Amino acid sequence: MEILEEKPIVLFILDTLEIGGAERSILEISSRFKRYKPIVVTLFKGSHLKEEYVQRGIKVISLDFEKETKQTFLKTELDKIVSSIKPLVIHATLIRSCLLSREISRSHEYVLINSLVNNTYGMQRYKTLSPIRALKLFYTQIKDAKSSSKVDFYFSNSETIKKTTSSALGLNPGKVKVIYRGRDPEIFDQVNIEKQPSNSGKNHIDLYICVGRLIKRKGQLDLVHAFAEHLIKFPDSKLILVGEGPLRKELITKITRLNLKDKVELLGQRSDVPELLSKSSYFIFPSYYEGLPGALVEAMYSKTPIIASNIPENLECINKETSLIFEPGNIKDLVSKMEMAKSIDWNGKLDLAYRKALTDFSIYKIVDEYELTYDQLLQR
């Protein structure tokens, strides 16, 4: 009887399994591993995605601590888990998990990887913070830089993040590899086949969609403002905001104040984003800073016309040949691009964007890169 060799374990450390780009990406990537066995440990309460992880065969260890739990106590609990599981790779994502991963006891040999997924220390972020919050972030940056030598290797989800974070932390760029976030093209291809041609008759309504967590840096407040101005000239338009987050209350207040209740709808978190994109006339992405914008990649796969801010993270995915670009925070520029979108020929742009997504952002390519990089690091 043939004895199957046990797959080496990758232990992913995350703050929570609440819905976010990093949490969703790790699910999509690790559930497709062929040569490695993923196990996920979460530090704090928040388990929205846990059931989906388990359904896909990934073991989840939820510590369920409060966010205020002391670092020393968290370290003790993680040491126990690492000692029991003995992973060959520990892979941490998001700043608190990354900082904690560097304190874990090296009771056995493993490779420590941290993922860079946000433009955490970029000037654009510092500009949006109050002086006190900026000072706190700078303190975190110093802690991050001081302990970065304990990390064996970094994954970055964009060239922009690699450049800004390497500079901010003094990292050796040779220790940082860019591996983009991926999406499954087959899901979007099926939806594209079923897509109905848009109705351009008398009763046609232009449907604008924005997908992303409801937080200030995503720019939804700017979009609602711009959309109110757009409606003056183009009243047969509607905007849907897909996502959830702490900005919901402020968005509802603004929508009510601008008398847009019948024109702007907050859909909350949705599992049918490909279908929503296929029904939309335009995708708008007004973000101030990103990691690698997964929602933008989804719009590329869905062949939905894109209007996006010209931040470097977005421009790794799109350009003026594939999309309409505007300056983040510039309401007038956004309104102008929304009007321009109605009069240009999108066919060539959509094909270029789709081909770019296939080439750079296929989930199957990303999974292969993860496993190949693990192989290479373990052979050193």
GROMACS .gro file of N, CA and C in nm, residues 16-150:
model
  405
   16THR      N    1  -0.805   3.905   1.135
   16THR     CA    2  -0.941   3.850   1.142
   16THR      C    3  -0.974   3.784   1.009
   17LEU      N    4  -1.095   3.729   1.001
   17LEU     CA    5  -1.148   3.684   0.872
   17LEU      C    6  -1.272   3.765   0.836
   18GLU      N    7  -1.267   3.895   0.869
   18GLU     CA    8  -1.369   3.986   0.818
   18GLU      C    9  -1.345   4.007   0.669
   19ILE      N   10  -1.443   4.061   0.599
   19ILE     CA   11  -1.432   4.075   0.454
   19ILE      C   12  -1.338   4.190   0.420
   20GLY      N   13  -1.234   4.158   0.348
   20GLY     CA   14  -1.137   4.256   0.302
   20GLY      C   15  -1.057   4.197   0.188
   21GLY      N   16  -0.983   4.280   0.118
   21GLY     CA   17  -0.908   4.233   0.002
   21GLY      C   18  -0.806   4.126   0.036
   22ALA      N   19  -0.732   4.146   0.146
   22ALA     CA   20  -0.628   4.049   0.184
   22ALA      C   21  -0.689   3.916   0.224
   23GLU      N   22  -0.795   3.921   0.304
   23GLU     CA   23  -0.859   3.799   0.352
   23GLU      C   24  -0.920   3.719   0.237
   24ARG      N   25  -0.982   3.791   0.145
   24ARG     CA   26  -1.042   3.725   0.028
   24ARG      C   27  -0.934   3.667  -0.062
   25SER      N   28  -0.825   3.739  -0.083
   25SER     CA   29  -0.718   3.691  -0.170
   25SER      C   30  -0.653   3.565  -0.116
   26ILE      N   31  -0.627   3.562   0.015
   26ILE     CA   32  -0.565   3.442   0.074
   26ILE      C   33  -0.656   3.322   0.058
   27LEU      N   34  -0.787   3.343   0.072
   27LEU     CA   35  -0.883   3.234   0.050
   27LEU      C   36  -0.873   3.182  -0.093
   28GLU      N   37  -0.877   3.272  -0.190
   28GLU     CA   38  -0.877   3.231  -0.331
   28GLU      C   39  -0.746   3.164  -0.371
   29ILE      N   40  -0.636   3.212  -0.314
   29ILE     CA   41  -0.504   3.156  -0.350
   29ILE      C   42  -0.480   3.023  -0.278
   30SER      N   43  -0.492   3.023  -0.146
   30SER     CA   44  -0.453   2.904  -0.068
   30SER      C   45  -0.545   2.785  -0.093
   31SER      N   46  -0.671   2.810  -0.126
   31SER     CA   47  -0.764   2.699  -0.153
   31SER      C   48  -0.730   2.626  -0.282
   32ARG      N   49  -0.642   2.685  -0.362
   32ARG     CA   50  -0.602   2.622  -0.489
   32ARG      C   51  -0.461   2.562  -0.482
   33PHE      N   52  -0.399   2.562  -0.366
   33PHE     CA   53  -0.265   2.503  -0.353
   33PHE      C   54  -0.269   2.354  -0.391
   34LYS      N   55  -0.164   2.312  -0.461
   34LYS     CA   56  -0.151   2.170  -0.498
   34LYS      C   57  -0.047   2.099  -0.412
   35ARG      N   58   0.063   2.169  -0.379
   35ARG     CA   59   0.176   2.104  -0.311
   35ARG      C   60   0.189   2.142  -0.164
   36TYR      N   61   0.111   2.237  -0.118
   36TYR     CA   62   0.120   2.283   0.021
   36TYR      C   63  -0.016   2.275   0.089
   37LYS      N   64  -0.012   2.254   0.219
   37LYS     CA   65  -0.135   2.250   0.299
   37LYS      C   66  -0.149   2.381   0.377
   38PRO      N   67  -0.252   2.461   0.345
   38PRO     CA   68  -0.269   2.587   0.417
   38PRO      C   69  -0.346   2.568   0.548
   39ILE      N   70  -0.300   2.633   0.653
   39ILE     CA   71  -0.375   2.645   0.778
   39ILE      C   72  -0.376   2.793   0.813
   40VAL      N   73  -0.491   2.843   0.859
   40VAL     CA   74  -0.504   2.985   0.889
   40VAL      C   75  -0.529   3.003   1.038
   41VAL      N   76  -0.453   3.095   1.100
   41VAL     CA   77  -0.481   3.133   1.238
   41VAL      C   78  -0.518   3.281   1.239
   42THR      N   79  -0.630   3.314   1.305
   42THR     CA   80  -0.672   3.453   1.318
   42THR      C   81  -0.660   3.496   1.463
   43LEU      N   82  -0.618   3.620   1.483
   43LEU     CA   83  -0.586   3.667   1.618
   43LEU      C   84  -0.708   3.720   1.692
   44PHE      N   85  -0.793   3.794   1.621
   44PHE     CA   86  -0.898   3.870   1.689
   44PHE      C   87  -1.038   3.828   1.643
   45LYS      N   88  -1.138   3.874   1.715
   45LYS     CA   89  -1.277   3.844   1.681
   45LYS      C   90  -1.310   3.903   1.544
   46GLY      N   91  -1.388   3.827   1.467
   46GLY     CA   92  -1.425   3.869   1.332
   46GLY      C   93  -1.408   3.752   1.237
   47SER      N   94  -1.521   3.687   1.203
   47SER     CA   95  -1.509   3.559   1.131
   47SER      C   96  -1.606   3.547   1.013
   48HIS      N   97  -1.633   3.659   0.947
   48HIS     CA   98  -1.731   3.660   0.839
   48HIS      C   99  -1.699   3.556   0.731
   49LEU      N  100  -1.570   3.539   0.700
   49LEU     CA  101  -1.530   3.449   0.592
   49LEU      C  102  -1.492   3.308   0.640
   50LYS      N  103  -1.500   3.284   0.769
   50LYS     CA  104  -1.451   3.157   0.823
   50LYS      C  105  -1.521   3.037   0.760
   51GLU      N  106  -1.652   3.042   0.751
   51GLU     CA  107  -1.727   2.929   0.696
   51GLU      C  108  -1.683   2.897   0.553
   52GLU      N  109  -1.656   3.003   0.475
   52GLU     CA  110  -1.613   2.982   0.337
   52GLU      C  111  -1.476   2.915   0.332
   53TYR      N  112  -1.386   2.955   0.421
   53TYR     CA  113  -1.255   2.890   0.430
   53TYR      C  114  -1.271   2.741   0.460
   54VAL      N  115  -1.353   2.711   0.560
   54VAL     CA  116  -1.373   2.572   0.603
   54VAL      C  117  -1.437   2.490   0.491
   55GLN      N  118  -1.535   2.549   0.422
   55GLN     CA  119  -1.601   2.479   0.311
   55GLN      C  120  -1.502   2.443   0.200
   56ARG      N  121  -1.398   2.524   0.187
   56ARG     CA  122  -1.297   2.497   0.084
   56ARG      C  123  -1.183   2.411   0.136
   57GLY      N  124  -1.201   2.353   0.253
   57GLY     CA  125  -1.104   2.257   0.304
   57GLY      C  126  -0.986   2.316   0.378
   58ILE      N  127  -0.997   2.441   0.421
   58ILE     CA  128  -0.886   2.505   0.493
   58ILE      C  129  -0.916   2.507   0.642
   59LYS      N  130  -0.825   2.451   0.720
   59LYS     CA  131  -0.840   2.453   0.866
   59LYS      C  132  -0.818   2.595   0.917
   60VAL      N  133  -0.910   2.642   1.003
   60VAL     CA  134  -0.899   2.776   1.061
   60VAL      C  135  -0.892   2.764   1.213
   61ILE      N  136  -0.790   2.827   1.271
   61ILE     CA  137  -0.778   2.834   1.417
   61ILE      C  138  -0.809   2.978   1.457
   62SER      N  139  -0.921   2.997   1.525
   62SER     CA  140  -0.964   3.132   1.564
   62SER      C  141  -0.932   3.156   1.710
   63LEU      N  142  -0.842   3.250   1.737
   63LEU     CA  143  -0.809   3.282   1.876
   63LEU      C  144  -0.914   3.373   1.938
   64ASP      N  145  -0.978   3.455   1.857
   64ASP     CA  146  -1.093   3.537   1.901
   64ASP      C  147  -1.061   3.631   2.017
   65PHE      N  148  -0.941   3.685   2.018
   65PHE     CA  149  -0.907   3.781   2.123
   65PHE      C  150  -0.966   3.918   2.091
   66GLU      N  151  -0.974   4.001   2.194
   66GLU     CA  152  -1.011   4.141   2.174
   66GLU      C  153  -0.892   4.215   2.114
   67LYS      N  154  -0.921   4.322   2.040
   67LYS     CA  155  -0.812   4.397   1.974
   67LYS      C  156  -0.712   4.454   2.075
   68GLU      N  157  -0.757   4.475   2.199
   68GLU     CA  158  -0.671   4.536   2.301
   68GLU      C  159  -0.577   4.435   2.369
   69THR      N  160  -0.588   4.308   2.333
   69THR     CA  161  -0.506   4.204   2.397
   69THR      C  162  -0.357   4.235   2.382
   70LYS      N  163  -0.283   4.215   2.490
   70LYS     CA  164  -0.140   4.249   2.489
   70LYS      C  165  -0.062   4.157   2.395
   71GLN      N  166   0.040   4.217   2.333
   71GLN     CA  167   0.125   4.145   2.238
   71GLN      C  168   0.192   4.023   2.300
   72THR      N  169   0.233   4.034   2.425
   72THR     CA  170   0.303   3.922   2.489
   72THR      C  171   0.212   3.800   2.503
   73PHE      N  172   0.084   3.824   2.532
   73PHE     CA  173  -0.011   3.714   2.545
   73PHE      C  174  -0.038   3.650   2.409
   74LEU      N  175  -0.054   3.734   2.306
   74LEU     CA  176  -0.075   3.683   2.170
   74LEU      C  177   0.043   3.597   2.128
   75LYS      N  178   0.163   3.644   2.159
   75LYS     CA  179   0.285   3.570   2.122
   75LYS      C  180   0.287   3.432   2.188
   76THR      N  181   0.250   3.425   2.314
   76THR     CA  182   0.248   3.297   2.386
   76THR      C  183   0.155   3.197   2.319
   77GLU      N  184   0.036   3.244   2.281
   77GLU     CA  185  -0.062   3.155   2.216
   77GLU      C  186  -0.013   3.111   2.079
   78LEU      N  187   0.047   3.203   2.004
   78LEU     CA  188   0.099   3.167   1.872
   78LEU      C  189   0.215   3.069   1.882
   79ASP      N  190   0.301   3.088   1.981
   79ASP     CA  191   0.412   2.995   2.002
   79ASP      C  192   0.361   2.852   2.020
   80LYS      N  193   0.253   2.837   2.096
   80LYS     CA  194   0.194   2.704   2.119
   80LYS      C  195   0.147   2.643   1.988
   81ILE      N  196   0.080   2.724   1.905
   81ILE     CA  197   0.027   2.674   1.778
   81ILE      C  198   0.140   2.633   1.685
   82VAL      N  199   0.241   2.719   1.674
   82VAL     CA  200   0.354   2.690   1.585
   82VAL      C  201   0.429   2.566   1.632
   83SER      N  202   0.447   2.551   1.762
   83SER     CA  203   0.515   2.434   1.818
   83SER      C  204   0.438   2.306   1.789
   84SER      N  205   0.305   2.315   1.788
   84SER     CA  206   0.221   2.198   1.764
   84SER      C  207   0.214   2.162   1.616
   85ILE      N  208   0.198   2.263   1.530
   85ILE     CA  209   0.177   2.239   1.387
   85ILE      C  210   0.308   2.217   1.312
   86LYS      N  211   0.412   2.288   1.356
   86LYS     CA  212   0.543   2.285   1.291
   86LYS      C  213   0.535   2.315   1.140
   87PRO      N  214   0.487   2.433   1.105
   87PRO     CA  215   0.481   2.471   0.963
   87PRO      C  216   0.621   2.494   0.907
   88LEU      N  217   0.637   2.469   0.778
   88LEU     CA  218   0.764   2.502   0.712
   88LEU      C  219   0.766   2.646   0.665
   89VAL      N  220   0.646   2.704   0.649
   89VAL     CA  221   0.634   2.844   0.609
   89VAL      C  222   0.534   2.912   0.702
   90ILE      N  223   0.571   3.028   0.756
   90ILE     CA  224   0.475   3.114   0.826
   90ILE      C  225   0.460   3.239   0.741
   91HIS      N  226   0.336   3.269   0.706
   91HIS     CA  227   0.309   3.377   0.611
   91HIS      C  228   0.206   3.472   0.674
   92ALA      N  229   0.252   3.590   0.715
   92ALA     CA  230   0.166   3.687   0.784
   92ALA      C  231   0.126   3.800   0.691
   93THR      N  232   0.004   3.849   0.711
   93THR     CA  233  -0.049   3.958   0.629
   93THR      C  234  -0.119   4.060   0.719
   94LEU      N  235  -0.106   4.186   0.687
   94LEU     CA  236  -0.158   4.302   0.761
   94LEU      C  237  -0.066   4.332   0.880
   95ILE      N  238  -0.057   4.461   0.913
   95ILE     CA  239   0.054   4.510   0.994
   95ILE      C  240   0.064   4.445   1.132
   96ARG      N  241  -0.047   4.429   1.203
   96ARG     CA  242  -0.036   4.375   1.340
   96ARG      C  243   0.008   4.229   1.336
   97SER      N  244  -0.048   4.153   1.243
   97SER     CA  245  -0.007   4.013   1.229
   97SER      C  246   0.139   4.003   1.187
   98CYS      N  247   0.181   4.092   1.098
   98CYS     CA  248   0.320   4.090   1.053
   98CYS      C  249   0.416   4.119   1.168
   99LEU      N  250   0.387   4.223   1.246
   99LEU     CA  251   0.474   4.257   1.358
   99LEU      C  252   0.480   4.143   1.459
  100LEU      N  253   0.367   4.081   1.486
  100LEU     CA  254   0.363   3.970   1.581
  100LEU      C  255   0.438   3.847   1.530
  101SER      N  256   0.430   3.823   1.399
  101SER     CA  257   0.496   3.704   1.342
  101SER      C  258   0.647   3.707   1.364
  102ARG      N  259   0.702   3.826   1.380
  102ARG     CA  260   0.847   3.840   1.398
  102ARG      C  261   0.891   3.808   1.541
  103GLU      N  262   0.793   3.796   1.631
  103GLU     CA  263   0.823   3.766   1.771
  103GLU      C  264   0.808   3.618   1.805
  104ILE      N  265   0.755   3.539   1.711
  104ILE     CA  266   0.732   3.397   1.737
  104ILE      C  267   0.865   3.326   1.760
  105SER      N  268   0.865   3.234   1.857
  105SER     CA  269   0.985   3.157   1.889
  105SER      C  270   1.027   3.072   1.769
  106ARG      N  271   1.156   3.070   1.741
  106ARG     CA  272   1.210   2.986   1.633
  106ARG      C  273   1.247   2.849   1.691
  107SER      N  274   1.147   2.778   1.742
  107SER     CA  275   1.170   2.647   1.804
  107SER      C  276   1.203   2.540   1.701
  108HIS      N  277   1.169   2.566   1.576
  108HIS     CA  278   1.209   2.477   1.466
  108HIS      C  279   1.234   2.565   1.344
  109GLU      N  280   1.292   2.509   1.241
  109GLU     CA  281   1.323   2.589   1.122
  109GLU      C  282   1.200   2.612   1.037
  110TYR      N  283   1.179   2.736   1.001
  110TYR     CA  284   1.072   2.772   0.906
  110TYR      C  285   1.111   2.901   0.836
  111VAL      N  286   1.046   2.925   0.723
  111VAL     CA  287   1.066   3.049   0.648
  111VAL      C  288   0.956   3.147   0.689
  112LEU      N  289   0.995   3.268   0.727
  112LEU     CA  290   0.897   3.371   0.765
  112LEU      C  291   0.878   3.469   0.650
  113ILE      N  292   0.755   3.476   0.603
  113ILE     CA  293   0.718   3.568   0.495
  113ILE      C  294   0.616   3.668   0.548
  114ASN      N  295   0.635   3.795   0.514
  114ASN     CA  296   0.533   3.897   0.540
  114ASN      C  297   0.483   3.950   0.406
  115SER      N  298   0.353   3.975   0.398
  115SER     CA  299   0.295   4.031   0.275
  115SER      C  300   0.274   4.181   0.290
  116LEU      N  301   0.310   4.254   0.185
  116LEU     CA  302   0.285   4.398   0.177
  116LEU      C  303   0.163   4.418   0.088
  117VAL      N  304   0.052   4.461   0.147
  117VAL     CA  305  -0.073   4.465   0.070
  117VAL      C  306  -0.137   4.603   0.064
  118ASN      N  307  -0.081   4.700   0.136
  118ASN     CA  308  -0.136   4.836   0.135
  118ASN      C  309  -0.023   4.938   0.128
  119ASN      N  310  -0.056   5.055   0.077
  119ASN     CA  311   0.042   5.163   0.073
  119ASN      C  312   0.044   5.231   0.210
  120THR      N  313   0.082   5.153   0.311
  120THR     CA  314   0.066   5.192   0.451
  120THR      C  315   0.141   5.319   0.485
  121TYR      N  316   0.262   5.335   0.432
  121TYR     CA  317   0.345   5.448   0.470
  121TYR      C  318   0.364   5.549   0.356
  122GLY      N  319   0.277   5.545   0.258
  122GLY     CA  320   0.285   5.639   0.147
  122GLY      C  321   0.245   5.779   0.189
  123MET      N  322   0.297   5.879   0.118
  123MET     CA  323   0.267   6.018   0.152
  123MET      C  324   0.118   6.047   0.140
  124GLN      N  325   0.051   5.982   0.045
  124GLN     CA  326  -0.092   6.006   0.027
  124GLN      C  327  -0.170   5.969   0.154
  125ARG      N  328  -0.128   5.860   0.220
  125ARG     CA  329  -0.196   5.822   0.343
  125ARG      C  330  -0.167   5.922   0.455
  126TYR      N  331  -0.041   5.959   0.469
  126TYR     CA  332  -0.006   6.055   0.574
  126TYR      C  333  -0.084   6.185   0.559
  127LYS      N  334  -0.106   6.227   0.434
  127LYS     CA  335  -0.180   6.352   0.409
  127LYS      C  336  -0.324   6.347   0.458
  128THR      N  337  -0.382   6.227   0.462
  128THR     CA  338  -0.523   6.215   0.501
  128THR      C  339  -0.541   6.206   0.653
  129LEU      N  340  -0.430   6.199   0.729
  129LEU     CA  341  -0.440   6.177   0.874
  129LEU      C  342  -0.427   6.306   0.954
  130SER      N  343  -0.490   6.307   1.071
  130SER     CA  344  -0.470   6.417   1.166
  130SER      C  345  -0.327   6.409   1.219
  131PRO      N  346  -0.274   6.519   1.276
  131PRO     CA  347  -0.136   6.514   1.328
  131PRO      C  348  -0.112   6.402   1.428
  132ILE      N  349  -0.209   6.377   1.517
  132ILE     CA  350  -0.192   6.272   1.618
  132ILE      C  351  -0.188   6.134   1.553
  133ARG      N  352  -0.280   6.110   1.458
  133ARG     CA  353  -0.283   5.980   1.392
  133ARG      C  354  -0.160   5.961   1.304
  134ALA      N  355  -0.112   6.069   1.244
  134ALA     CA  356   0.010   6.061   1.162
  134ALA      C  357   0.130   6.025   1.250
  135LEU      N  358   0.134   6.080   1.371
  135LEU     CA  359   0.243   6.050   1.465
  135LEU      C  360   0.238   5.903   1.507
  136LYS      N  361   0.118   5.852   1.532
  136LYS     CA  362   0.102   5.711   1.569
  136LYS      C  363   0.147   5.620   1.455
  137LEU      N  364   0.111   5.658   1.332
  137LEU     CA  365   0.152   5.578   1.217
  137LEU      C  366   0.303   5.579   1.202
  138PHE      N  367   0.365   5.695   1.225
  138PHE     CA  368   0.511   5.705   1.214
  138PHE      C  369   0.579   5.617   1.319
  139TYR      N  370   0.520   5.609   1.438
  139TYR     CA  371   0.573   5.522   1.543
  139TYR      C  372   0.566   5.376   1.498
  140THR      N  373   0.453   5.338   1.436
  140THR     CA  374   0.439   5.202   1.383
  140THR      C  375   0.542   5.176   1.274
  141GLN      N  376   0.565   5.276   1.190
  141GLN     CA  377   0.663   5.263   1.082
  141GLN      C  378   0.802   5.236   1.139
  142ILE      N  379   0.838   5.305   1.247
  142ILE     CA  380   0.969   5.283   1.309
  142ILE      C  381   0.979   5.141   1.364
  143LYS      N  382   0.872   5.095   1.434
  143LYS     CA  383   0.870   4.957   1.486
  143LYS      C  384   0.883   4.855   1.373
  144ASP      N  385   0.811   4.881   1.266
  144ASP     CA  386   0.812   4.794   1.149
  144ASP      C  387   0.954   4.785   1.091
  145ALA      N  388   1.017   4.900   1.075
  145ALA     CA  389   1.152   4.905   1.016
  145ALA      C  390   1.254   4.833   1.106
  146LYS      N  391   1.243   4.854   1.237
  146LYS     CA  392   1.341   4.797   1.330
  146LYS      C  393   1.337   4.645   1.333
  147SER      N  394   1.218   4.587   1.315
  147SER     CA  395   1.206   4.441   1.323
  147SER      C  396   1.204   4.372   1.187
  148SER      N  397   1.218   4.450   1.080
  148SER     CA  398   1.205   4.393   0.945
  148SER      C  399   1.315   4.292   0.912
  149SER      N  400   1.429   4.302   0.980
  149SER     CA  401   1.540   4.209   0.952
  149SER      C  402   1.506   4.066   0.993
  150LYS      N  403   1.403   4.049   1.077
  150LYS     CA  404   1.362   3.915   1.120
  150LYS      C  405   1.282   3.841   1.012
   0.00000   0.00000   0.00000
